[in-house]
Tab-separated table of C-alpha atoms and ligand atoms in Angstrom:
chain	number	residue	atom	x	y	z
A	594	UNK	CA	2.064	-18.028	-8.014
A	595	UNK	CA	1.885	-14.898	-5.956
A	596	UNK	CA	4.687	-14.273	-3.449
A	597	UNK	CA	3.870	-12.337	-0.411
A	598	UNK	CA	6.561	-10.924	2.035
A	599	UNK	CA	6.027	-9.134	5.071
A	600	UNK	CA	8.814	-7.165	6.968
A	601	UNK	CA	8.013	-6.739	10.624
A	602	UNK	CA	10.769	-4.054	10.769
A	603	UNK	CA	10.926	-3.183	14.556
A	604	UNK	CA	7.131	-3.531	15.099
A	605	UNK	CA	7.657	-5.486	18.369
A	606	UNK	CA	8.332	-2.216	20.097
A	607	UNK	CA	5.269	-1.025	22.162
A	608	UNK	CA	3.447	2.244	21.537
A	609	UNK	CA	4.504	3.118	25.143
A	610	UNK	CA	7.909	3.242	23.986
A	611	UNK	CA	7.327	4.910	20.777
A	612	UNK	CA	6.844	1.786	18.590
A	613	UNK	CA	3.658	0.616	16.848
A	614	UNK	CA	3.066	-2.579	18.846
A	615	UNK	CA	-0.066	-2.889	21.016
A	616	UNK	CA	1.372	-5.455	23.239
A	617	UNK	CA	3.872	-5.005	25.975
A	618	UNK	CA	5.689	-8.322	25.337
A	619	UNK	CA	7.426	-8.815	21.988
A	620	UNK	CA	7.238	-12.621	22.462
A	621	UNK	CA	3.437	-12.527	23.275
A	622	UNK	CA	3.071	-10.182	20.278
A	623	UNK	CA	4.705	-12.344	17.545
A	624	UNK	CA	3.143	-15.475	18.986
A	625	UNK	CA	-0.286	-13.823	18.547
A	626	UNK	CA	0.663	-12.714	15.139
A	627	UNK	CA	1.661	-16.310	13.963
A	628	UNK	CA	-1.404	-17.635	15.507
A	629	UNK	CA	-3.721	-15.108	13.703
A	630	UNK	CA	-2.126	-15.390	10.596
A	631	UNK	CA	-2.656	-19.114	10.603
A	632	UNK	CA	-6.199	-18.540	11.908
A	633	UNK	CA	-6.843	-16.305	8.822
A	634	UNK	CA	-6.021	-19.367	6.763
A	635	UNK	CA	-2.787	-17.564	5.149
A	636	UNK	CA	-0.723	-20.829	5.555
A	637	UNK	CA	-2.979	-22.863	3.361
A	638	UNK	CA	-2.733	-21.039	0.061
A	639	UNK	CA	-0.027	-23.267	-1.878
A	640	UNK	CA	-0.221	-20.640	-4.705
A	641	UNK	CA	0.465	-17.677	-2.321
A	642	UNK	CA	3.512	-18.440	-0.241
A	643	UNK	CA	3.889	-16.036	2.686
A	644	UNK	CA	7.233	-15.270	4.253
A	645	UNK	CA	7.642	-13.116	7.443
A	646	UNK	CA	11.091	-11.379	7.713
A	647	UNK	CA	11.427	-10.841	11.544
A	648	UNK	CA	13.900	-9.190	13.820
A	649	UNK	CA	16.558	-11.769	15.065
A	650	UNK	CA	14.856	-11.946	18.721
A	651	UNK	CA	11.619	-12.724	17.283
A	652	UNK	CA	12.753	-15.656	14.922
A	653	UNK	CA	12.923	-18.318	17.730
A	654	UNK	CA	9.455	-17.688	19.440
A	655	UNK	CA	8.008	-17.155	15.943
A	656	UNK	CA	9.398	-20.559	14.748
A	657	UNK	CA	8.355	-22.218	18.029
A	658	UNK	CA	4.661	-20.774	17.480
A	659	UNK	CA	4.548	-21.999	13.992
A	660	UNK	CA	5.563	-25.456	14.972
A	661	UNK	CA	2.558	-25.585	17.114
A	662	UNK	CA	0.159	-24.844	14.041
A	663	UNK	CA	-1.294	-27.908	12.480
A	664	UNK	CA	0.879	-28.887	9.505
A	665	UNK	CA	-1.746	-28.255	6.795
A	666	UNK	CA	-2.537	-24.695	8.213
A	667	UNK	CA	1.314	-23.564	7.934
A	668	UNK	CA	2.498	-25.311	4.654
A	669	UNK	CA	2.751	-21.940	2.829
A	670	UNK	CA	4.351	-20.074	5.741
A	671	UNK	CA	7.996	-19.241	6.060
A	672	UNK	CA	10.177	-17.258	8.568
A	673	UNK	CA	13.111	-15.347	7.428
A	674	UNK	CA	15.571	-12.701	9.014
A	675	UNK	CA	16.045	-9.037	7.911
A	676	UNK	CA	19.538	-9.538	6.645
A	677	UNK	CA	22.629	-11.342	6.923
A	678	UNK	CA	26.271	-10.505	7.520
A	679	UNK	CA	28.747	-10.292	4.689
A	680	UNK	CA	30.937	-13.008	6.134
A	681	UNK	CA	29.751	-16.397	7.595
A	682	UNK	CA	30.479	-19.101	9.947
A	683	UNK	CA	32.295	-22.056	8.252
A	684	UNK	CA	33.644	-25.489	9.405
A	685	UNK	CA	37.259	-24.991	9.421
A	686	UNK	CA	36.910	-21.265	9.123
A	687	UNK	CA	35.433	-18.574	11.546
A	688	UNK	CA	33.660	-20.583	14.230
A	689	UNK	CA	31.304	-17.533	15.134
A	690	UNK	CA	33.533	-14.567	16.165
A	691	UNK	CA	30.741	-12.217	14.885
A	692	UNK	CA	29.496	-10.329	17.822
A	693	UNK	CA	26.744	-7.995	16.890
A	694	UNK	CA	26.518	-9.331	13.490
A	695	UNK	CA	24.011	-11.811	11.865
A	696	UNK	CA	25.794	-14.518	10.005
A	697	UNK	CA	23.489	-16.590	7.526
A	698	UNK	CA	24.341	-19.773	9.069
A	699	UNK	CA	23.273	-18.558	12.524
A	700	UNK	CA	20.008	-17.358	11.031
A	701	UNK	CA	19.531	-20.837	9.486
A	702	UNK	CA	20.488	-22.414	12.866
A	703	UNK	CA	17.415	-20.633	14.596
A	704	UNK	CA	14.986	-21.580	11.932
A	705	UNK	CA	15.162	-19.060	9.052
A	706	UNK	CA	14.464	-20.337	5.633
A	707	UNK	CA	14.961	-16.963	3.772
A	708	UNK	CA	16.436	-13.758	4.087
A	709	UNK	CA	15.754	-10.289	2.956
A	710	UNK	CA	18.772	-8.429	1.588
A	711	UNK	CA	19.339	-4.851	0.768
A	712	UNK	CA	16.143	-3.329	2.146
A	713	UNK	CA	16.313	0.406	1.577
A	714	UNK	CA	16.524	0.973	5.400
A	715	UNK	CA	19.633	-1.317	5.369
A	716	UNK	CA	21.033	0.510	2.304
A	717	UNK	CA	20.524	4.072	3.907
A	718	UNK	CA	22.314	2.814	7.320
A	719	UNK	CA	25.386	1.423	5.265
A	720	UNK	CA	25.338	4.658	3.088
A	721	UNK	CA	25.271	6.816	6.159
A	722	UNK	CA	28.357	4.840	7.730
A	723	UNK	CA	30.317	5.069	4.651
A	724	UNK	CA	29.587	8.943	4.273
A	725	UNK	CA	30.396	9.640	7.784
A	726	UNK	CA	33.694	7.397	7.494
A	727	UNK	CA	34.785	9.387	4.353
A	728	UNK	CA	34.295	12.736	6.293
A	729	UNK	CA	31.312	14.193	4.159
A	730	UNK	CA	31.860	12.262	0.995
A	731	UNK	CA	28.776	13.414	-1.175
A	732	UNK	CA	29.247	11.307	-4.261
A	733	UNK	CA	25.787	9.558	-3.869
A	734	UNK	CA	26.613	7.208	-6.794
A	735	UNK	CA	29.937	6.002	-5.524
A	736	UNK	CA	28.414	5.511	-1.965
A	737	UNK	CA	25.492	3.610	-3.434
A	738	UNK	CA	27.754	1.340	-5.505
A	739	UNK	CA	29.811	0.552	-2.515
A	740	UNK	CA	26.686	-0.224	-0.451
A	741	UNK	CA	25.601	-2.569	-3.571
A	742	UNK	CA	28.846	-4.383	-3.145
A	743	UNK	CA	28.198	-5.180	0.361
A	744	UNK	CA	24.816	-6.223	-0.135
A	745	UNK	CA	26.093	-8.462	-2.739
A	746	UNK	CA	28.363	-10.147	-0.387
A	747	UNK	CA	25.392	-10.593	1.922
A	748	UNK	CA	23.168	-12.051	-0.785
A	749	UNK	CA	25.897	-14.570	-1.835
A	750	UNK	CA	26.330	-15.742	1.875
A	751	UNK	CA	22.533	-16.161	2.293
A	752	UNK	CA	22.242	-18.215	-0.844
A	753	UNK	CA	25.549	-20.434	-0.111
A	754	UNK	CA	23.878	-21.141	3.312
A	755	UNK	CA	20.660	-22.350	1.865
A	756	UNK	CA	18.478	-19.334	2.443
A	757	UNK	CA	15.889	-18.143	-0.195
A	758	UNK	CA	16.480	-14.540	-0.888
A	759	UNK	CA	14.382	-11.405	-1.543
A	760	UNK	CA	16.645	-8.699	-2.680
A	761	UNK	CA	15.400	-5.059	-2.719
A	762	UNK	CA	16.028	-2.171	-4.968
A	763	UNK	CA	14.511	1.141	-5.180
A	764	UNK	CA	15.025	4.824	-6.041
A	765	UNK	CA	15.183	7.823	-3.568
A	766	UNK	CA	12.875	10.775	-3.680
A	767	UNK	CA	15.780	12.877	-5.154
A	768	UNK	CA	16.382	10.479	-7.922
A	769	UNK	CA	12.606	10.711	-8.997
A	770	UNK	CA	11.552	14.158	-8.256
A	771	UNK	CA	12.879	16.508	-10.931
A	772	UNK	CA	12.676	16.751	-14.667
A	773	UNK	CA	10.068	15.391	-17.185
A	774	UNK	CA	8.456	11.801	-16.690
A	775	UNK	CA	11.112	10.625	-19.117
A	776	UNK	CA	13.925	12.163	-17.471
A	777	UNK	CA	12.814	10.626	-14.124
A	778	UNK	CA	12.402	7.281	-15.598
A	779	UNK	CA	15.794	7.450	-17.225
A	780	UNK	CA	17.347	8.099	-13.770
A	781	UNK	CA	15.412	5.398	-12.130
A	782	UNK	CA	16.585	2.929	-14.864
A	783	UNK	CA	20.152	3.778	-14.301
A	784	UNK	CA	19.772	3.657	-10.462
A	785	UNK	CA	17.956	0.272	-10.480
A	786	UNK	CA	20.042	-1.142	-13.228
A	787	UNK	CA	23.231	-0.321	-11.195
A	788	UNK	CA	21.852	-1.726	-8.073
A	789	UNK	CA	20.853	-4.995	-9.718
A	790	UNK	CA	24.014	-5.530	-11.747
A	791	UNK	CA	26.185	-5.096	-8.500
A	792	UNK	CA	23.928	-6.511	-5.980
A	793	UNK	CA	22.910	-9.668	-7.889
A	794	UNK	CA	26.438	-10.464	-9.168
A	795	UNK	CA	27.275	-14.303	-9.003
A	796	UNK	CA	23.753	-15.009	-7.847
A	797	UNK	CA	22.646	-16.734	-11.003
A	798	UNK	CA	24.736	-19.868	-9.928
A	799	UNK	CA	22.060	-20.614	-7.190
A	800	UNK	CA	18.906	-20.326	-9.423
A	801	UNK	CA	17.243	-23.619	-9.416
A	802	UNK	CA	18.351	-24.531	-5.984
A	803	UNK	CA	17.269	-21.442	-4.207
A	804	UNK	CA	14.425	-18.841	-4.676
A	805	UNK	CA	15.533	-15.541	-5.780
A	806	UNK	CA	12.985	-12.721	-5.883
A	807	UNK	CA	13.505	-8.947	-6.538
A	808	UNK	CA	11.597	-6.384	-4.420
A	809	UNK	CA	10.890	-3.085	-5.943
A	810	UNK	CA	10.332	-0.398	-3.460
A	811	UNK	CA	10.351	3.333	-4.384
A	812	UNK	CA	11.807	4.631	-1.280
A	813	UNK	CA	9.749	7.709	-1.225
A	814	UNK	CA	6.488	5.699	-1.195
A	815	UNK	CA	7.309	3.526	1.992
A	816	UNK	CA	5.622	4.103	5.400
A	817	UNK	CA	2.807	6.437	6.712
A	818	UNK	CA	2.048	9.720	4.984
A	819	UNK	CA	3.321	8.650	1.573
A	820	UNK	CA	1.590	8.277	-1.799
A	821	UNK	CA	2.394	5.233	-3.629
A	822	UNK	CA	2.809	5.288	-7.431
A	823	UNK	CA	-0.136	4.546	-9.547
A	824	UNK	CA	-0.293	1.139	-10.863
A	825	UNK	CA	0.885	2.213	-14.401
A	826	UNK	CA	3.876	3.872	-12.942
A	827	UNK	CA	4.727	0.798	-11.057
A	828	UNK	CA	4.516	-1.321	-14.134
A	829	UNK	CA	6.829	0.977	-15.985
A	830	UNK	CA	9.426	0.291	-13.571
A	831	UNK	CA	8.943	-3.420	-12.799
A	832	UNK	CA	8.721	-4.143	-16.569
A	833	UNK	CA	12.386	-2.650	-16.714
A	834	UNK	CA	13.490	-4.572	-13.540
A	835	UNK	CA	12.025	-8.008	-15.254
A	836	UNK	CA	13.733	-7.203	-18.681
A	837	UNK	CA	17.054	-6.287	-16.701
A	838	UNK	CA	16.664	-9.658	-14.884
A	839	UNK	CA	16.221	-11.514	-18.086
A	840	UNK	CA	19.441	-9.939	-19.430
A	841	UNK	CA	21.449	-10.961	-16.308
A	842	UNK	CA	19.981	-14.338	-15.629
A	843	UNK	CA	18.823	-15.563	-19.048
A	844	UNK	CA	15.223	-15.923	-17.383
A	845	UNK	CA	13.015	-13.411	-15.785
A	846	UNK	CA	13.111	-13.411	-11.842
A	847	UNK	CA	10.016	-12.815	-9.819
A	848	UNK	CA	9.390	-9.361	-8.946
A	849	UNK	CA	7.235	-7.965	-6.062
A	850	UNK	CA	6.099	-4.647	-5.193
A	851	UNK	CA	6.459	-2.739	-1.677
A	852	UNK	CA	5.757	0.794	-0.353
A	853	UNK	CA	2.397	1.618	0.778
A	854	UNK	CA	0.897	-1.589	-0.672
A	855	UNK	CA	-2.623	-1.800	1.153
A	856	UNK	CA	-6.102	-3.082	0.873
A	857	UNK	CA	-7.022	-0.132	-1.615
A	858	UNK	CA	-4.489	-0.720	-4.215
A	859	UNK	CA	-3.416	-4.448	-3.536
A	860	UNK	CA	-5.911	-5.773	-6.297
A	861	UNK	CA	-4.825	-3.332	-9.139
A	862	UNK	CA	-0.980	-3.815	-8.491
A	863	UNK	CA	-1.237	-7.611	-8.291
A	864	UNK	CA	-3.058	-7.684	-11.654
A	865	UNK	CA	0.015	-5.839	-13.357
A	866	UNK	CA	1.839	-7.951	-15.854
A	867	UNK	CA	5.261	-7.568	-14.206
A	868	UNK	CA	4.281	-8.162	-10.697
A	869	UNK	CA	4.482	-11.495	-8.843
A	870	UNK	CA	3.636	-10.501	-5.577
A	871	UNK	CA	3.976	-7.962	-2.697
A	872	UNK	CA	6.014	-6.763	0.145
A	873	UNK	CA	4.089	-5.269	3.091
A	874	UNK	CA	5.201	-3.836	6.414
A	875	UNK	CA	2.522	-1.559	7.702
A	876	UNK	CA	-1.087	-2.591	7.105
A	877	UNK	CA	-2.588	0.665	8.674
A	878	UNK	CA	-1.014	3.860	7.642
A	879	UNK	CA	-3.446	6.336	9.524
A	880	UNK	CA	-4.786	6.415	13.117
A	881	UNK	CA	-3.426	3.812	15.236
A	882	UNK	CA	-0.763	2.712	12.621
A	883	UNK	CA	0.709	-0.675	12.805
A	884	UNK	CA	0.617	-4.323	11.560
A	885	UNK	CA	-2.592	-6.041	11.906
A	886	UNK	CA	-2.862	-9.772	10.781
A	887	UNK	CA	-6.501	-9.516	9.707
A	888	UNK	CA	-5.782	-6.658	7.529
A	889	UNK	CA	-2.918	-8.441	5.955
A	890	UNK	CA	-5.411	-11.319	5.040
A	891	UNK	CA	-7.687	-8.618	3.424
A	892	UNK	CA	-4.552	-7.324	1.494
A	893	UNK	CA	-3.705	-10.882	0.364
A	894	UNK	CA	-7.329	-11.589	-0.497
A	895	UNK	CA	-7.235	-8.509	-2.896
A	896	UNK	CA	-4.029	-9.387	-4.239
A	897	UNK	CA	-5.142	-12.810	-5.066
A	898	UNK	CA	-8.243	-11.522	-6.872
A	899	UNK	CA	-6.119	-9.101	-8.904
A	900	UNK	CA	-3.669	-11.985	-9.820
A	901	UNK	CA	-6.384	-14.289	-10.535
A	902	UNK	CA	-5.434	-16.856	-7.819
B	692	G3H	O1	9.559	-3.574	4.021
B	692	G3H	C1	8.640	-3.058	3.609
B	692	G3H	C2	8.568	-1.848	3.069
B	692	G3H	O2	9.360	-0.954	3.539
B	692	G3H	C3	7.042	-1.352	2.919
B	692	G3H	O3	6.794	-0.662	4.055
B	692	G3H	P1	5.280	-0.159	4.087
B	692	G3H	O4	4.360	-1.283	3.730
B	692	G3H	O5	4.940	0.272	5.569
B	692	G3H	O6	5.033	0.987	3.122
């Protein structure tokens, strides 16, 4: 099985406003994206489930558009949200007094079946708030640990509510950049090991009932103008992530790679022994950058060939 996740970040914002979307209307854009994904046949591959993580405002039109696709053309497609709040709505508890937050139950109510938790952009936002609140606190490891504790609460809320979870981990450019390759790898292992241990605490109880997938994203490889690691370098890290998951869960969790995953490298990355899929955002990194469903189809074709699907 090859798990493909797509994170449509804030791609609904038009180029006229500084975004990457060719359409003026976010609703029309996401309806077209869903239609094109189905037209490319991406909902028919039982061995290659495809989950789209969307900004909250796009979930309802996406779920609606998906419901209009014939059942046999959408059977491997799912819609998810880009994160959930650390607290949730509960019968007899909080009825929904969570203005501006995204409780897991609210996401489930509008049609999400999955959540992406702890994306590096979310981790960066939380770390920034903590650092600002602490008045210039610069202990990056302590801040990162606090962020992982918040991420853990979000992962637990998502799982309790019945959402499948993609949980993201990754190292920064600073954690990678200095020293010998061995020193870099040791730092990466410490960083990812801590992120996993804290972010995934208590989640083993949900295995079997929910899907739990780890996304490895070297933060320095995300987005345009970046060079993703060579496949062997990815394998070195994802093999560690798999081993760490076995130590924590008693079984290896699926691990997907994100950060500059594209047509040119999808086949080689999907062929790696420790890789079970990919996390894609942009499909085009130069020229008119953006997300193009037909290019996603090519990336998935390449990945399927690499994985032997
Ligand atoms: O959520 C997706 C990742 O941040 C990867 O982004 P990218 O495919 O644009 O490098």
